[in-house]
Structures are given as C-alpha cells and as structure tokens.
Amino acid sequence: MRLTEGIVVDSGLTFGKLRFSALRREVRKQNEDGTISNEVKERTYNLKSSAQGRMIQVSIPANVPLREFTYDSEVELVNPIVDTVANYVFREGTTVNWFIKADDLKLKHPKNQGISTNQNEEKK
C-alpha cells in the first residue's frame, strides 16, 4: 500500500532548523535486463533536523544538480512530502517505511554560507 499524494508537511514545524551534512547515496535506474544503469534517478542527502533531534534523509530528483554545500550550512526543503510504503508479511504483521522527498534543497541564507569547493578545502 502507498499513499498516492504523500503527506504534505510544514517544514519548519516538522523538521525545525535543517543543517546540511552530506550526500548519502545516489539511486540509479535499472536497465530492461535488470542491471543497474549509469543514469541517476534520485539523490538522498543527510540533513540534521533540530525538531526531530536526529539526522534525516531526504531524496531529491536527479534533474536537480548535485548539491555540495559546506558542512552544517542551514538549508531548506522545497515542497517536502512524507511518503510511506507498507508491506504485509504473513505471521509477522505489517511494516511501514517512511520516505521524505522534496523538489529541491537550497541554502537558507545563500549570502552567509558558501558552496564547498576544492579551493575552500585547500585553505583549511
């Protein structure tokens, strides 16, 4: 079972202040023969959430350029949706997996925070 539209959330109330941590993984499309292609389907990022009190993972579509913000930069989600997938396993019950997706991930205060580059890394 899956929610068709997902759950629309108020990002500020649900996640609080979000801070960028890292790219967690890239999900790749499958070829017709079942092998993994080189084409990226979506990217998942680790973000620190003050309201959740832990790291959350948020998936962004691959048509959005790779986000490489400096560690701990304050970011915001564009149109976040919480989605679920429920699976019933005989004699074990139902398991539910939660997913957070957004249209984009942007710096909250772009003038005050930079994008990580090799030049910035060399200065440290």
Coordinates of N, CA, C and O in Angstrom, one line a residue:
M1 N 0.8 -1.2 0.0 CA 0.0 0.0 0.0 C 0.9 1.2 0.0 O 1.9 1.3 0.6
R2 N 0.5 2.3 -0.7 CA 1.2 3.5 -0.8 C 0.3 4.7 -0.8 O -0.8 4.6 -1.5
L3 N 0.6 5.8 -0.1 CA -0.2 7.0 -0.2 C 0.0 7.6 -1.6 O 1.2 7.8 -2.0
T4 N -1.1 7.9 -2.3 CA -0.9 8.4 -3.7 C -0.3 9.8 -3.7 O 0.5 10.0 -4.7
E5 N -0.6 10.7 -2.8 CA -0.1 12.0 -2.9 C 1.0 12.3 -1.8 O 1.6 13.4 -1.8
G6 N 1.2 11.4 -0.9 CA 2.1 11.6 0.2 C 1.5 12.5 1.2 O 0.3 12.9 1.1
I7 N 2.2 12.9 2.3 CA 1.7 13.7 3.3 C 2.5 15.1 3.2 O 3.7 15.1 3.3
V8 N 1.7 16.1 3.0 CA 2.3 17.5 2.9 C 2.6 17.9 4.3 O 1.7 17.9 5.1
V9 N 3.8 18.4 4.6 CA 4.1 18.8 5.9 C 4.6 20.3 6.0 O 5.1 20.8 4.9
D10 N 4.5 20.9 7.1 CA 5.0 22.2 7.3 C 6.5 22.0 7.7 O 6.8 21.5 8.8
S11 N 7.4 22.3 6.9 CA 8.8 22.0 7.0 C 9.4 22.6 8.4 O 10.1 21.9 9.1
G12 N 9.0 23.8 8.7 CA 9.5 24.4 9.9 C 9.1 23.7 11.2 O 9.8 23.5 12.1
L13 N 7.8 23.4 11.2 CA 7.3 22.7 12.4 C 7.7 21.2 12.5 O 8.0 20.7 13.5
T14 N 7.8 20.6 11.3 CA 8.2 19.1 11.3 C 9.6 18.9 11.5 O 10.1 18.0 12.2
F15 N 10.5 19.7 10.8 CA 11.9 19.5 10.8 C 12.7 20.5 11.6 O 13.9 20.2 11.9
G16 N 12.1 21.7 11.9 CA 12.9 22.7 12.6 C 14.0 23.3 11.7 O 13.9 23.3 10.5
K17 N 15.1 23.6 12.3 CA 16.3 24.1 11.6 C 17.0 22.9 10.9 O 17.3 21.9 11.6
L18 N 17.2 22.9 9.6 CA 17.9 21.9 8.9 C 19.3 22.3 8.6 O 19.5 23.4 8.0
R19 N 20.3 21.4 8.8 CA 21.7 21.7 8.5 C 22.2 20.6 7.6 O 22.0 19.4 7.9
F20 N 22.9 21.0 6.6 CA 23.4 20.0 5.6 C 24.6 19.2 6.2 O 25.4 19.7 6.9
S21 N 24.5 17.9 5.9 CA 25.6 17.0 6.4 C 26.4 16.5 5.2 O 27.5 16.8 5.0
A22 N 25.7 15.7 4.3 CA 26.4 15.0 3.2 C 25.4 14.4 2.2 O 24.3 14.2 2.6
L23 N 26.0 14.1 1.1 CA 25.2 13.2 0.1 C 25.3 11.8 0.7 O 26.4 11.3 1.0
R24 N 24.2 11.1 0.9 CA 24.2 9.8 1.4 C 24.3 8.7 0.3 O 25.1 7.8 0.5
R25 N 23.5 8.9 -0.7 CA 23.6 7.9 -1.8 C 22.9 8.4 -3.1 O 22.1 9.4 -3.0
E26 N 23.3 7.8 -4.2 CA 22.6 8.1 -5.5 C 21.9 6.8 -5.9 O 22.5 5.7 -5.8
V27 N 20.6 6.9 -6.2 CA 19.8 5.8 -6.6 C 19.8 5.8 -8.2 O 19.5 6.8 -8.8
R28 N 20.2 4.7 -8.7 CA 20.3 4.6 -10.2 C 19.2 3.8 -10.8 O 18.6 3.0 -10.2
K29 N 18.8 4.2 -12.1 CA 17.8 3.5 -12.8 C 18.2 2.1 -13.2 O 19.4 1.8 -13.3
Q30 N 17.2 1.2 -13.4 CA 17.5 -0.1 -13.8 C 17.3 -0.3 -15.3 O 16.4 0.3 -15.9
N31 N 18.2 -1.0 -16.0 CA 18.0 -1.3 -17.4 C 16.9 -2.4 -17.6 O 16.5 -3.0 -16.6
E32 N 16.5 -2.6 -18.8 CA 15.4 -3.5 -19.1 C 15.8 -5.0 -18.7 O 15.0 -5.8 -18.3
D33 N 17.1 -5.3 -18.7 CA 17.5 -6.6 -18.3 C 17.8 -6.8 -16.8 O 18.2 -7.8 -16.4
G34 N 17.5 -5.7 -16.1 CA 17.6 -5.8 -14.6 C 18.9 -5.3 -14.0 O 19.1 -5.2 -12.8
T35 N 19.9 -5.0 -14.9 CA 21.1 -4.4 -14.4 C 21.0 -3.0 -14.1 O 20.1 -2.3 -14.6
I36 N 21.9 -2.5 -13.3 CA 21.9 -1.1 -12.9 C 22.5 -0.2 -14.0 O 23.6 -0.5 -14.4
S37 N 21.9 0.9 -14.3 CA 22.4 1.8 -15.4 C 23.3 2.8 -14.7 O 23.4 2.9 -13.5
N38 N 23.9 3.7 -15.5 CA 24.7 4.8 -15.0 C 23.8 6.0 -14.8 O 24.3 7.0 -14.2
E39 N 22.6 6.0 -15.2 CA 21.7 7.1 -15.0 C 21.1 7.2 -13.6 O 20.6 6.3 -13.1
V40 N 21.3 8.4 -13.0 CA 20.9 8.6 -11.6 C 19.4 9.0 -11.6 O 18.9 9.8 -12.4
K41 N 18.7 8.3 -10.7 CA 17.2 8.5 -10.6 C 16.9 9.6 -9.5 O 16.1 10.4 -9.7
E42 N 17.6 9.5 -8.4 CA 17.5 10.5 -7.3 C 18.7 10.4 -6.4 O 19.5 9.5 -6.4
R43 N 18.9 11.5 -5.7 CA 20.0 11.6 -4.7 C 19.4 11.8 -3.3 O 18.4 12.6 -3.1
T44 N 20.0 11.1 -2.3 CA 19.5 11.2 -1.0 C 20.6 11.9 -0.1 O 21.7 11.5 -0.2
Y45 N 20.2 12.9 0.6 CA 21.1 13.7 1.4 C 20.8 13.5 2.9 O 19.6 13.3 3.3
N46 N 21.8 13.5 3.7 CA 21.7 13.5 5.2 C 21.6 15.0 5.7 O 22.4 15.8 5.3
L47 N 20.5 15.3 6.4 CA 20.3 16.6 7.0 C 20.1 16.4 8.5 O 19.4 15.5 8.9
K48 N 20.7 17.3 9.3 CA 20.4 17.3 10.7 C 19.2 18.2 11.0 O 19.1 19.3 10.6
S49 N 18.2 17.6 11.7 CA 16.9 18.2 12.0 C 16.9 18.5 13.5 O 16.9 17.6 14.3
S50 N 16.7 19.8 13.8 CA 16.6 20.2 15.2 C 15.3 19.8 15.8 O 15.2 19.4 17.0
A51 N 14.2 19.8 15.1 CA 12.9 19.3 15.6 C 12.8 17.8 15.8 O 12.2 17.4 16.8
Q52 N 13.5 17.1 14.9 CA 13.4 15.6 15.1 C 14.5 15.1 16.0 O 14.5 14.0 16.5
G53 N 15.5 16.0 16.3 CA 16.6 15.6 17.2 C 17.5 14.5 16.6 O 18.2 13.8 17.4
R54 N 17.6 14.4 15.3 CA 18.4 13.4 14.7 C 18.6 13.7 13.2 O 18.1 14.7 12.7
M55 N 19.4 12.9 12.6 CA 19.7 13.0 11.1 C 18.5 12.5 10.4 O 17.9 11.4 10.8
I56 N 18.1 13.2 9.3 CA 17.0 12.7 8.4 C 17.6 12.5 7.0 O 18.6 13.2 6.7
Q57 N 17.0 11.7 6.2 CA 17.4 11.5 4.9 C 16.3 12.1 4.0 O 15.1 11.7 4.2
V58 N 16.7 12.9 3.0 CA 15.7 13.5 2.1 C 16.2 13.2 0.6 O 17.3 13.4 0.3
S59 N 15.2 12.7 -0.2 CA 15.5 12.4 -1.6 C 15.1 13.5 -2.5 O 14.0 14.1 -2.3
I60 N 16.0 13.9 -3.4 CA 15.8 15.0 -4.4 C 15.9 14.4 -5.8 O 16.8 13.6 -6.0
P61 N 15.0 14.7 -6.7 CA 15.1 14.2 -8.1 C 16.5 14.5 -8.7 O 17.1 15.5 -8.4
A62 N 16.9 13.6 -9.6 CA 18.2 13.7 -10.3 C 18.3 14.9 -11.3 O 19.4 15.3 -11.6
N63 N 17.1 15.4 -11.7 CA 17.2 16.6 -12.6 C 17.6 17.8 -11.9 O 18.0 18.8 -12.5
V64 N 17.7 17.8 -10.5 CA 18.3 18.9 -9.8 C 19.8 18.7 -9.7 O 20.2 17.5 -9.4
P65 N 20.6 19.7 -9.9 CA 22.0 19.5 -9.9 C 22.5 19.0 -8.5 O 21.8 19.2 -7.5
L66 N 23.6 18.3 -8.5 CA 24.2 17.8 -7.2 C 24.4 18.9 -6.3 O 25.0 19.9 -6.6
R67 N 24.0 18.7 -5.0 CA 24.1 19.8 -4.0 C 25.3 19.4 -3.1 O 25.4 18.4 -2.5
E68 N 26.3 20.4 -3.1 CA 27.5 20.2 -2.4 C 27.8 21.4 -1.5 O 28.7 22.2 -1.7
F69 N 26.9 21.6 -0.5 CA 27.0 22.7 0.4 C 28.1 22.4 1.5 O 28.4 21.3 1.8
T70 N 28.6 23.5 2.1 CA 29.5 23.3 3.2 C 28.8 22.6 4.4 O 27.6 22.8 4.6
Y71 N 29.6 21.8 5.1 CA 29.0 21.0 6.2 C 28.4 22.0 7.2 O 29.0 23.0 7.6
D72 N 27.2 21.7 7.7 CA 26.5 22.4 8.7 C 25.8 23.7 8.2 O 25.3 24.5 9.0
S73 N 25.8 23.9 6.9 CA 25.1 25.1 6.3 C 23.6 24.9 6.6 O 23.1 23.8 6.4
E74 N 22.9 26.0 6.9 CA 21.5 25.9 7.1 C 20.8 25.8 5.7 O 21.1 26.6 4.8
V75 N 19.9 24.8 5.5 CA 19.3 24.6 4.2 C 17.8 24.5 4.4 O 17.3 24.5 5.6
E76 N 17.0 24.6 3.3 CA 15.6 24.4 3.4 C 15.1 23.5 2.3 O 15.8 23.4 1.2
L77 N 14.0 22.9 2.5 CA 13.4 22.0 1.5 C 12.4 22.7 0.7 O 11.6 23.5 1.3
V78 N 12.3 22.4 -0.6 CA 11.3 23.0 -1.4 C 10.2 21.9 -1.6 O 10.5 20.8 -2.1
N79 N 9.0 22.2 -1.2 CA 7.9 21.3 -1.3 C 8.1 19.9 -0.8 O 8.0 18.9 -1.5
P80 N 8.4 19.8 0.6 CA 8.7 18.5 1.1 C 7.4 17.6 1.2 O 6.3 18.2 1.5
I81 N 7.5 16.3 1.0 CA 6.4 15.4 1.1 C 7.0 14.2 1.9 O 8.1 13.7 1.7
V82 N 6.1 13.7 2.8 CA 6.5 12.4 3.5 C 5.6 11.4 2.9 O 4.4 11.5 2.7
D83 N 6.3 10.3 2.5 CA 5.6 9.2 1.8 C 5.9 7.9 2.6 O 6.8 7.8 3.3
T84 N 5.0 6.9 2.4 CA 5.1 5.6 3.1 C 5.0 4.5 2.1 O 4.3 4.6 1.1
V85 N 5.5 3.4 2.5 CA 5.3 2.1 1.8 C 5.0 1.1 2.9 O 5.9 0.9 3.8
A86 N 3.9 0.4 2.9 CA 3.5 -0.6 3.9 C 3.6 -2.0 3.2 O 3.1 -2.1 2.1
N87 N 4.1 -2.9 3.9 CA 4.2 -4.3 3.4 C 3.7 -5.2 4.5 O 4.1 -5.1 5.6
Y88 N 2.8 -6.1 4.1 CA 2.3 -7.1 5.0 C 3.1 -8.4 4.8 O 3.3 -8.9 3.7
V89 N 3.6 -8.9 5.9 CA 4.3 -10.2 5.9 C 3.5 -11.2 6.7 O 3.3 -10.9 7.9
F90 N 3.1 -12.3 6.1 CA 2.3 -13.3 6.8 C 2.9 -13.7 8.1 O 4.1 -14.0 8.2
R91 N 2.1 -13.7 9.2 CA 2.5 -14.1 10.6 C 3.4 -13.1 11.3 O 3.8 -13.3 12.4
E92 N 3.9 -12.1 10.6 CA 4.8 -11.1 11.2 C 4.1 -9.7 11.3 O 4.5 -8.9 12.0
G93 N 3.1 -9.5 10.5 CA 2.4 -8.2 10.6 C 2.8 -7.3 9.5 O 3.4 -7.7 8.4
T94 N 2.5 -6.1 9.7 CA 2.8 -5.0 8.7 C 4.0 -4.2 9.1 O 4.2 -3.8 10.2
T95 N 4.9 -3.9 8.1 CA 6.0 -3.0 8.3 C 5.7 -1.8 7.5 O 5.2 -1.8 6.4
V96 N 6.1 -0.6 8.0 CA 5.9 0.6 7.3 C 7.2 1.3 7.2 O 7.9 1.5 8.2
N97 N 7.6 1.7 6.0 CA 8.8 2.5 5.8 C 8.4 3.9 5.4 O 7.5 4.1 4.5
W98 N 9.1 4.9 6.0 CA 8.8 6.3 5.7 C 9.9 6.9 4.8 O 11.1 6.6 5.0
F99 N 9.5 7.8 3.9 CA 10.4 8.4 3.0 C 10.1 9.9 3.0 O 9.0 10.3 2.9
I100 N 11.2 10.7 2.9 CA 11.0 12.2 2.8 C 11.5 12.5 1.4 O 12.7 12.2 1.1
K101 N 10.7 13.2 0.6 CA 11.1 13.6 -0.7 C 10.8 15.1 -0.8 O 10.0 15.7 -0.1
A102 N 11.6 15.8 -1.6 CA 11.4 17.2 -1.9 C 11.8 17.5 -3.3 O 12.5 16.8 -3.9
D103 N 11.3 18.7 -3.8 CA 11.6 19.1 -5.2 C 13.0 19.6 -5.3 O 13.6 19.5 -6.4
D104 N 13.5 20.2 -4.2 CA 14.9 20.7 -4.2 C 15.4 21.0 -2.8 O 14.6 21.0 -1.9
L105 N 16.6 21.2 -2.7 CA 17.3 21.5 -1.5 C 18.1 22.8 -1.7 O 18.9 22.8 -2.6
K106 N 17.9 23.8 -0.9 CA 18.5 25.1 -1.1 C 19.1 25.7 0.1 O 18.6 25.3 1.2
L107 N 20.1 26.5 0.0 CA 20.7 27.2 1.1 C 19.6 28.2 1.7 O 18.9 28.9 0.9
K108 N 19.5 28.3 3.0 CA 18.5 29.2 3.6 C 19.0 30.6 3.5 O 18.2 31.5 3.3
H109 N 20.3 30.8 3.8 CA 20.9 32.2 3.7 C 22.1 32.1 2.8 O 23.2 32.1 3.2
P110 N 21.9 32.2 1.4 CA 22.9 32.0 0.5 C 24.1 32.9 0.6 O 25.2 32.6 0.3
K111 N 23.9 34.2 1.0 CA 24.9 35.2 1.1 C 25.9 34.9 2.3 O 27.0 35.2 2.3
N112 N 25.4 34.2 3.3 CA 26.2 34.0 4.5 C 26.9 32.6 4.5 O 27.7 32.3 5.3
Q113 N 26.5 31.8 3.5 CA 27.1 30.4 3.5 C 27.6 30.1 2.1 O 27.0 30.5 1.1
G114 N 28.6 29.3 2.0 CA 29.2 29.0 0.7 C 28.9 27.6 0.2 O 28.3 26.8 0.9
I115 N 29.3 27.4 -1.0 CA 29.3 26.0 -1.5 C 30.7 25.5 -1.5 O 31.6 26.1 -1.8
S116 N 30.7 24.2 -1.1 CA 32.0 23.6 -0.9 C 32.7 23.5 -2.2 O 32.2 23.0 -3.2
T117 N 34.0 23.9 -2.3 CA 34.8 23.8 -3.5 C 36.1 23.2 -3.1 O 36.5 23.3 -1.9
N118 N 36.9 22.8 -4.0 CA 38.3 22.3 -3.7 C 39.1 23.5 -3.2 O 40.0 23.3 -2.3
Q119 N 38.9 24.7 -3.6 CA 39.7 25.8 -3.1 C 39.4 26.0 -1.6 O 40.4 26.3 -0.9
N120 N 38.2 26.0 -1.2 CA 37.8 26.1 0.2 C 38.5 25.0 1.0 O 38.9 25.2 2.1
E121 N 38.5 23.8 0.5 CA 39.0 22.6 1.2 C 40.5 22.8 1.4 O 41.1 22.4 2.4
E122 N 41.2 23.4 0.4 CA 42.7 23.5 0.5 C 43.1 24.6 1.5 O 44.1 24.5 2.1
K123 N 42.2 25.6 1.8 CA 42.5 26.6 2.7 C 42.4 26.1 4.2 O 43.0 26.8 5.1
K124 N 41.8 25.0 4.5 CA 41.6 24.6 5.8 C 42.8 24.0 6.4 O 43.7 23.6 6.2

